[in-house]
């Protein structure tokens, strides 16, 4: 990963977590396995790590991974695992419980965050950036009651998703002072999609997070400025596929994201797919892992170049600052050209290389005596 300019990883609670038990109302955490993994991540300069401790809000309240597992641990032995799983989903979906952590789970949620955060700092883990769950902007959908007779009930999008995300952000901040929270924002419509829908559904979370990451700058071109005005960090993300055009990926993560001055970027995903058979499924993957090596796709090779394109621009900024040179007009034109290229679907390799050459030439120009 580092050879291809990847220096951060998204980790998800179902697959990466300390072992956990609740015995006599006391939370027990076993860090042995995860300590080993975190040491490897730190050794290879991976970090920060964005830790999704919840999942897909389109299936709220099944979304609530960590809260559900704490509930199951609290009631372990009372009923089979699947029954406890469904019982939590049922309780979390009741009107009186929507939009917040179950009261019996909340103290353990706070303990888990506090103890994991302190353990991470004491043991030199990469920085942990938590997020309660993915894409909370689905709150803008009109709420609906679950299908009668279906158990456990699944609500999906609705205002309770927003309330729950904000509740969890407050809980995390209080439990781990100094921690950063990440928001994965997939919509910020300036007008409602239809009657009954919300709008500006992404920016309502700016006060709750330190890192605001979006894939919908086209819905609100000023979104990055809004995030920066609040003193928060603006990132961008984009989906992919091993069969997608590599030059499209390079352009998107390179000069296009640069046009909005995002300070980090996320690709969905590294290896979310069925392995070597890419004839079916979503195939959100750019590499294939084997017991012997990682086989990169052309898209992954292009990602290395994308982040090198960003490095060229950052080098230019550093040289300009050192030489007290004003490059604002140059950067504005570079950004405007990138936006125009995307609008015209003209993001091809020769055009991208010309943009890099422009930046390189400007660096050399500023260094001439």
Short mmCIF file of C-alpha atoms in Angstrom, two decimals:
data_model
loop_
_atom_site.label_atom_id
_atom_site.label_comp_id
_atom_site.label_asym_id
_atom_site.label_seq_id
_atom_site.Cartn_x
_atom_site.Cartn_y
_atom_site.Cartn_z
CA UNK A 1 0.00 0.00 0.00
CA UNK A 2 2.71 2.51 0.92
CA UNK A 3 4.45 1.86 -2.41
CA UNK A 4 1.26 3.10 -4.06
CA UNK A 5 0.96 6.23 -1.87
CA UNK A 6 -1.72 4.82 0.42
CA UNK A 7 -1.04 6.04 3.96
CA UNK A 8 -4.41 5.66 5.68
CA UNK A 9 -6.87 2.79 6.11
CA UNK A 10 -10.56 2.64 6.88
CA UNK A 11 -11.26 -0.11 9.38
CA UNK A 12 -14.70 -1.46 10.23
CA UNK A 13 -15.84 -2.66 13.63
CA UNK A 14 -17.15 -6.07 12.49
CA UNK A 15 -13.68 -7.01 11.23
CA UNK A 16 -11.28 -5.02 13.44
CA UNK A 17 -11.94 -4.78 17.18
CA UNK A 18 -10.60 -5.91 20.54
CA UNK A 19 -12.21 -8.99 22.02
CA UNK A 20 -14.93 -7.98 24.43
CA UNK A 21 -16.91 -9.37 27.35
CA UNK A 22 -19.12 -7.87 30.02
CA UNK A 23 -18.81 -9.81 33.28
CA UNK A 24 -20.69 -8.73 36.42
CA UNK A 25 -21.60 -5.47 34.67
CA UNK A 26 -17.90 -4.73 33.99
CA UNK A 27 -16.49 -4.30 30.48
CA UNK A 28 -13.46 -6.46 29.68
CA UNK A 29 -11.34 -5.79 26.58
CA UNK A 30 -8.56 -8.00 25.23
CA UNK A 31 -6.16 -6.07 22.98
CA UNK A 32 -3.65 -8.85 22.25
CA UNK A 33 -4.57 -9.51 18.61
CA UNK A 34 -5.37 -5.94 17.64
CA UNK A 35 -2.17 -4.65 19.28
CA UNK A 36 -0.17 -6.80 16.88
CA UNK A 37 -2.09 -5.45 13.88
CA UNK A 38 -1.77 -1.84 15.03
CA UNK A 39 1.97 -2.20 15.52
CA UNK A 40 2.28 -3.40 11.93
CA UNK A 41 0.20 -0.45 10.73
CA UNK A 42 2.38 1.99 12.66
CA UNK A 43 5.56 0.30 11.40
CA UNK A 44 4.47 0.96 7.83
CA UNK A 45 3.48 4.58 8.57
CA UNK A 46 -0.22 3.90 8.19
CA UNK A 47 -2.32 6.50 9.87
CA UNK A 48 -4.55 7.99 10.82
CA UNK A 49 -7.04 5.12 10.75
CA UNK A 50 -10.71 5.95 10.26
CA UNK A 51 -12.67 3.48 12.38
CA UNK A 52 -16.27 2.87 11.34
CA UNK A 53 -17.93 1.56 14.50
CA UNK A 54 -21.27 1.36 12.71
CA UNK A 55 -22.41 0.39 9.24
CA UNK A 56 -24.99 1.26 6.59
CA UNK A 57 -27.76 3.64 7.79
CA UNK A 58 -30.05 2.55 4.96
CA UNK A 59 -30.84 -0.40 7.24
CA UNK A 60 -31.11 1.56 10.50
CA UNK A 61 -31.12 0.42 13.29
CA UNK A 62 -29.15 -2.63 12.10
CA UNK A 63 -26.54 0.05 11.38
CA UNK A 64 -25.42 0.23 14.99
CA UNK A 65 -22.60 -2.34 15.05
CA UNK A 66 -20.81 -1.46 18.27
CA UNK A 67 -24.01 -0.72 20.18
CA UNK A 68 -25.51 -4.05 19.14
CA UNK A 69 -22.40 -6.01 20.14
CA UNK A 70 -22.32 -4.29 23.52
CA UNK A 71 -25.97 -5.23 24.02
CA UNK A 72 -25.22 -8.84 23.07
CA UNK A 73 -22.23 -8.94 25.44
CA UNK A 74 -24.36 -7.49 28.23
CA UNK A 75 -26.97 -10.24 27.82
CA UNK A 76 -24.66 -13.09 26.78
CA UNK A 77 -25.99 -16.47 27.85
CA UNK A 78 -29.58 -15.32 28.27
CA UNK A 79 -30.58 -16.27 24.72
CA UNK A 80 -28.86 -17.50 21.53
CA UNK A 81 -26.75 -14.94 19.68
CA UNK A 82 -29.20 -14.47 16.79
CA UNK A 83 -32.09 -13.86 19.16
CA UNK A 84 -30.09 -11.20 21.02
CA UNK A 85 -29.08 -9.66 17.69
CA UNK A 86 -32.71 -9.37 16.63
CA UNK A 87 -33.82 -8.25 20.08
CA UNK A 88 -31.42 -5.30 19.96
CA UNK A 89 -32.61 -4.32 16.48
CA UNK A 90 -36.21 -4.46 17.68
CA UNK A 91 -35.56 -2.35 20.79
CA UNK A 92 -33.44 0.23 18.96
CA UNK A 93 -36.23 0.67 16.41
CA UNK A 94 -38.95 1.47 18.93
CA UNK A 95 -40.17 5.06 18.74
CA UNK A 96 -38.99 5.85 22.26
CA UNK A 97 -35.45 4.61 21.49
CA UNK A 98 -34.85 5.97 17.98
CA UNK A 99 -32.15 8.58 17.55
CA UNK A 100 -30.02 7.67 20.56
CA UNK A 101 -28.09 4.84 22.16
CA UNK A 102 -30.12 2.47 24.32
CA UNK A 103 -29.81 3.67 27.91
CA UNK A 104 -28.54 0.32 29.19
CA UNK A 105 -25.85 0.28 26.49
CA UNK A 106 -24.70 3.91 26.76
CA UNK A 107 -22.35 3.52 29.79
CA UNK A 108 -20.51 0.65 28.08
CA UNK A 109 -20.28 2.57 24.81
CA UNK A 110 -18.63 5.42 26.71
CA UNK A 111 -16.26 3.00 28.46
CA UNK A 112 -15.34 1.29 25.19
CA UNK A 113 -14.44 4.58 23.48
CA UNK A 114 -12.51 5.89 26.48
CA UNK A 115 -10.52 2.73 27.08
CA UNK A 116 -9.72 2.06 23.42
CA UNK A 117 -8.65 5.70 22.94
CA UNK A 118 -6.39 5.66 26.01
CA UNK A 119 -4.93 2.26 25.10
CA UNK A 120 -4.19 3.47 21.57
CA UNK A 121 -2.31 6.52 22.82
CA UNK A 122 -0.41 4.56 25.47
CA UNK A 123 0.68 1.89 22.97
CA UNK A 124 1.62 4.13 20.04
CA UNK A 125 -1.14 3.06 17.71
CA UNK A 126 -1.74 5.22 14.65
CA UNK A 127 -4.20 8.02 15.35
CA UNK A 128 -7.77 6.73 15.55
CA UNK A 129 -10.50 8.81 13.96
CA UNK A 130 -13.89 7.39 14.90
CA UNK A 131 -17.16 7.65 13.03
CA UNK A 132 -20.44 6.38 14.51
CA UNK A 133 -21.60 4.97 11.16
CA UNK A 134 -21.52 5.54 7.41
CA UNK A 135 -23.32 8.23 5.35
CA UNK A 136 -25.64 9.80 7.95
CA UNK A 137 -27.13 12.14 5.33
CA UNK A 138 -29.74 9.46 4.61
CA UNK A 139 -31.69 11.18 7.40
CA UNK A 140 -33.21 13.42 4.71
CA UNK A 141 -35.40 10.62 3.37
CA UNK A 142 -39.04 10.69 4.46
CA UNK A 143 -39.38 8.41 7.50
CA UNK A 144 -41.38 5.22 7.19
CA UNK A 145 -42.63 2.63 9.59
CA UNK A 146 -41.36 -0.93 9.13
CA UNK A 147 -43.34 -3.54 7.26
CA UNK A 148 -46.00 -4.98 9.60
CA UNK A 149 -45.12 -8.44 10.82
CA UNK A 150 -41.48 -8.21 9.81
CA UNK A 151 -39.06 -8.98 12.64
CA UNK A 152 -36.80 -7.34 13.49
CA UNK A 153 -38.07 -4.04 12.09
CA UNK A 154 -35.84 -2.10 9.70
CA UNK A 155 -36.55 1.63 9.42
CA UNK A 156 -33.90 2.89 7.01
CA UNK A 157 -33.49 6.62 6.44
CA UNK A 158 -35.28 9.25 8.47
CA UNK A 159 -34.65 12.05 10.99
CA UNK A 160 -33.71 9.59 13.71
CA UNK A 161 -30.53 8.80 11.72
CA UNK A 162 -29.40 12.41 12.09
CA UNK A 163 -30.30 12.46 15.77
CA UNK A 164 -28.44 9.22 16.42
CA UNK A 165 -25.29 10.31 14.60
CA UNK A 166 -25.19 13.59 16.53
CA UNK A 167 -25.89 11.79 19.82
CA UNK A 168 -23.03 9.38 19.17
CA UNK A 169 -20.63 12.18 18.17
CA UNK A 170 -21.33 13.95 21.46
CA UNK A 171 -20.84 10.71 23.37
CA UNK A 172 -17.52 10.01 21.64
CA UNK A 173 -16.20 13.54 22.19
CA UNK A 174 -17.12 13.40 25.87
CA UNK A 175 -15.58 9.95 26.32
CA UNK A 176 -12.29 10.71 24.57
CA UNK A 177 -11.36 14.40 24.83
CA UNK A 178 -9.18 15.38 21.88
CA UNK A 179 -10.41 12.63 19.57
CA UNK A 180 -11.31 13.48 15.98
CA UNK A 181 -14.57 12.30 14.44
CA UNK A 182 -15.08 11.63 10.74
CA UNK A 183 -18.24 12.14 8.72
CA UNK A 184 -18.81 10.31 5.43
CA UNK A 185 -21.24 12.59 3.62
CA UNK A 186 -22.87 11.36 0.41
CA UNK A 187 -25.37 14.18 -0.18
CA UNK A 188 -25.73 17.92 0.37
CA UNK A 189 -28.58 18.90 -1.90
CA UNK A 190 -29.33 22.61 -2.00
CA UNK A 191 -32.98 21.82 -2.73
CA UNK A 192 -35.08 18.86 -1.56
CA UNK A 193 -35.08 15.92 -3.93
CA UNK A 194 -38.87 15.71 -3.70
CA UNK A 195 -41.68 16.81 -1.38
CA UNK A 196 -41.08 15.47 2.10
CA UNK A 197 -37.31 15.21 1.67
CA UNK A 198 -34.75 17.34 3.49
CA UNK A 199 -32.00 19.50 1.98
CA UNK A 200 -28.53 20.63 3.08
CA UNK A 201 -28.48 17.20 4.68
CA UNK A 202 -24.70 16.91 4.80
CA UNK A 203 -23.63 20.28 6.14
CA UNK A 204 -25.78 19.88 9.27
CA UNK A 205 -23.02 17.58 10.54
CA UNK A 206 -20.18 20.10 10.20
CA UNK A 207 -20.46 21.08 13.90
CA UNK A 208 -20.26 17.43 14.98
CA UNK A 209 -17.13 16.24 13.18
CA UNK A 210 -13.51 17.30 12.71
CA UNK A 211 -13.04 15.58 9.34
CA UNK A 212 -15.77 16.08 6.74
CA UNK A 213 -15.44 13.78 3.72
CA UNK A 214 -17.80 13.95 0.74
CA UNK A 215 -18.27 12.49 -2.72
CA UNK A 216 -20.86 15.05 -3.87
CA UNK A 217 -19.04 18.30 -4.46
CA UNK A 218 -21.08 18.64 -7.66
CA UNK A 219 -24.24 19.11 -5.56
CA UNK A 220 -22.72 22.01 -3.64
CA UNK A 221 -19.47 23.40 -5.09
CA UNK A 222 -19.02 25.61 -2.00
CA UNK A 223 -19.18 22.74 0.47
CA UNK A 224 -15.42 22.67 1.07
CA UNK A 225 -15.42 26.39 1.85
CA UNK A 226 -18.23 25.87 4.37
CA UNK A 227 -16.23 23.14 6.10
CA UNK A 228 -13.04 25.20 6.22
CA UNK A 229 -14.91 28.27 7.48
CA UNK A 230 -15.95 26.20 10.50
CA UNK A 231 -12.32 25.29 11.18
CA UNK A 232 -12.78 21.68 10.11
CA UNK A 233 -10.77 19.53 7.67
CA UNK A 234 -12.24 18.85 4.25
CA UNK A 235 -11.67 15.50 2.50
CA UNK A 236 -13.22 13.87 -0.57
CA UNK A 237 -14.03 10.29 -1.50
CA UNK A 238 -14.96 8.37 -4.60
CA UNK A 239 -15.96 4.84 -5.54
CA UNK A 240 -14.04 2.69 -7.95
CA UNK A 241 -13.85 -0.66 -9.61
CA UNK A 242 -10.97 -2.76 -10.82
CA UNK A 243 -12.44 -2.57 -14.32
CA UNK A 244 -12.89 1.23 -14.27
CA UNK A 245 -10.74 3.48 -16.43
CA UNK A 246 -7.41 4.06 -14.66
CA UNK A 247 -7.01 7.56 -16.11
CA UNK A 248 -10.44 8.49 -14.73
CA UNK A 249 -9.33 7.41 -11.27
CA UNK A 250 -6.05 9.25 -11.53
CA UNK A 251 -7.77 12.45 -12.59
CA UNK A 252 -10.49 12.24 -9.93
CA UNK A 253 -8.15 11.70 -7.00
CA UNK A 254 -5.49 13.96 -8.44
CA UNK A 255 -6.17 17.25 -10.15
CA UNK A 256 -9.96 17.21 -9.72
CA UNK A 257 -9.85 16.80 -5.94
CA UNK A 258 -7.00 19.32 -5.91
CA UNK A 259 -9.36 21.85 -7.49
CA UNK A 260 -11.34 21.84 -4.23
CA UNK A 261 -8.25 21.79 -1.96
CA UNK A 262 -9.35 18.69 -0.07
CA UNK A 263 -6.66 17.62 2.38
CA UNK A 264 -7.35 13.92 2.31
CA UNK A 265 -9.08 11.42 0.08
CA UNK A 266 -10.68 8.04 0.43
CA UNK A 267 -11.27 5.35 -2.16
CA UNK A 268 -14.10 2.83 -1.87
CA UNK A 269 -12.70 0.29 -1.81
CA UNK A 270 -9.41 -1.57 -1.70
CA UNK A 271 -10.66 -5.15 -1.75
CA UNK A 272 -14.44 -5.17 -1.27
CA UNK A 273 -15.34 -7.85 -3.78
CA UNK A 274 -15.45 -11.57 -4.55
CA UNK A 275 -11.74 -12.02 -5.15
CA UNK A 276 -10.57 -12.93 -8.61
CA UNK A 277 -14.02 -13.40 -10.12
CA UNK A 278 -15.08 -9.88 -11.15
CA UNK A 279 -17.86 -11.04 -13.47
CA UNK A 280 -20.53 -10.49 -10.82
CA UNK A 281 -21.12 -8.24 -7.85
CA UNK A 282 -20.11 -4.66 -7.16
CA UNK A 283 -16.36 -5.32 -7.36
CA UNK A 284 -15.26 -2.32 -5.33
CA UNK A 285 -11.66 -3.40 -5.42
CA UNK A 286 -8.37 -2.26 -6.88
CA UNK A 287 -6.10 -5.13 -5.85
CA UNK A 288 -6.14 -8.86 -5.24
CA UNK A 289 -4.47 -10.25 -2.15
CA UNK A 290 -2.78 -13.65 -2.25
CA UNK A 291 -0.72 -15.53 0.36
CA UNK A 292 2.38 -14.47 -1.55
CA UNK A 293 1.83 -10.91 -2.73
CA UNK A 294 -0.71 -8.24 -3.64
CA UNK A 295 -1.63 -8.06 -7.31
CA UNK A 296 -2.48 -4.45 -8.21
CA UNK A 297 -4.98 -3.52 -10.89
CA UNK A 298 -4.22 -0.77 -13.43
CA UNK A 299 -6.54 1.42 -11.36
CA UNK A 300 -4.32 0.99 -8.30
CA UNK A 301 -1.25 1.95 -10.32
CA UNK A 302 -3.11 5.06 -11.45
CA UNK A 303 -3.90 5.94 -7.82
CA UNK A 304 -0.18 6.18 -7.10
CA UNK A 305 0.12 8.71 -9.92
CA UNK A 306 -2.95 10.60 -8.70
CA UNK A 307 -1.41 11.26 -5.31
CA UNK A 308 1.90 12.09 -6.96
CA UNK A 309 0.01 14.73 -8.95
CA UNK A 310 -1.17 16.15 -5.62
CA UNK A 311 2.42 16.07 -4.36
CA UNK A 312 3.54 18.14 -7.33
CA UNK A 313 0.99 20.81 -6.43
CA UNK A 314 1.94 20.75 -2.74
CA UNK A 315 5.61 21.05 -3.70
CA UNK A 316 4.74 24.07 -5.83
CA UNK A 317 2.98 25.68 -2.87
CA UNK A 318 5.99 25.06 -0.62
CA UNK A 319 8.43 26.52 -3.16
CA UNK A 320 6.19 29.55 -3.68
CA UNK A 321 5.94 30.13 0.06
CA UNK A 322 9.70 29.86 0.48
CA UNK A 323 10.29 32.32 -2.37
CA UNK A 324 7.38 34.58 -1.33
CA UNK A 325 5.82 34.19 -4.77
CA UNK A 326 2.12 34.69 -5.48
CA UNK A 327 0.77 31.66 -7.34
CA UNK A 328 -2.92 32.20 -6.57
CA UNK A 329 -3.79 32.94 -10.20
CA UNK A 330 -1.92 29.85 -11.39
CA UNK A 331 -3.68 27.59 -8.88
CA UNK A 332 -7.07 29.10 -9.69
CA UNK A 333 -6.55 28.43 -13.40
CA UNK A 334 -5.34 24.89 -12.70
CA UNK A 335 -8.46 24.22 -10.65
CA UNK A 336 -10.79 25.78 -13.19
CA UNK A 337 -9.26 23.71 -15.98
CA UNK A 338 -9.70 20.52 -13.93
CA UNK A 339 -13.37 21.28 -13.30
CA UNK A 340 -13.90 22.00 -16.99
CA UNK A 341 -12.18 18.74 -17.97
CA UNK A 342 -14.50 16.76 -15.72
CA UNK A 343 -17.58 18.53 -17.04
CA UNK A 344 -16.51 17.69 -20.59
CA UNK A 345 -15.55 14.11 -19.60
CA UNK A 346 -12.12 14.88 -21.04
CA UNK A 347 -10.09 13.31 -18.23
CA UNK A 348 -7.64 11.34 -20.36
CA UNK A 349 -4.00 10.47 -19.77
CA UNK A 350 -2.41 13.00 -22.20
CA UNK A 351 -4.44 15.83 -20.66
CA UNK A 352 -3.48 14.79 -17.14
CA UNK A 353 0.21 14.59 -18.05
CA UNK A 354 0.03 18.10 -19.51
CA UNK A 355 -1.36 19.39 -16.22
CA UNK A 356 1.49 17.77 -14.31
CA UNK A 357 3.99 19.28 -16.74
CA UNK A 358 2.46 22.72 -16.15
CA UNK A 359 2.99 22.34 -12.42
CA UNK A 360 6.54 21.02 -12.83
CA UNK A 361 7.42 23.90 -15.14
CA UNK A 362 6.08 26.41 -12.61
CA UNK A 363 8.20 24.84 -9.85
CA UNK A 364 11.32 25.15 -12.00
CA UNK A 365 10.43 28.72 -12.94
CA UNK A 366 10.15 29.78 -9.30
CA UNK A 367 13.54 28.27 -8.50
CA UNK A 368 15.42 30.18 -11.17
CA UNK A 369 17.75 32.85 -9.74
#
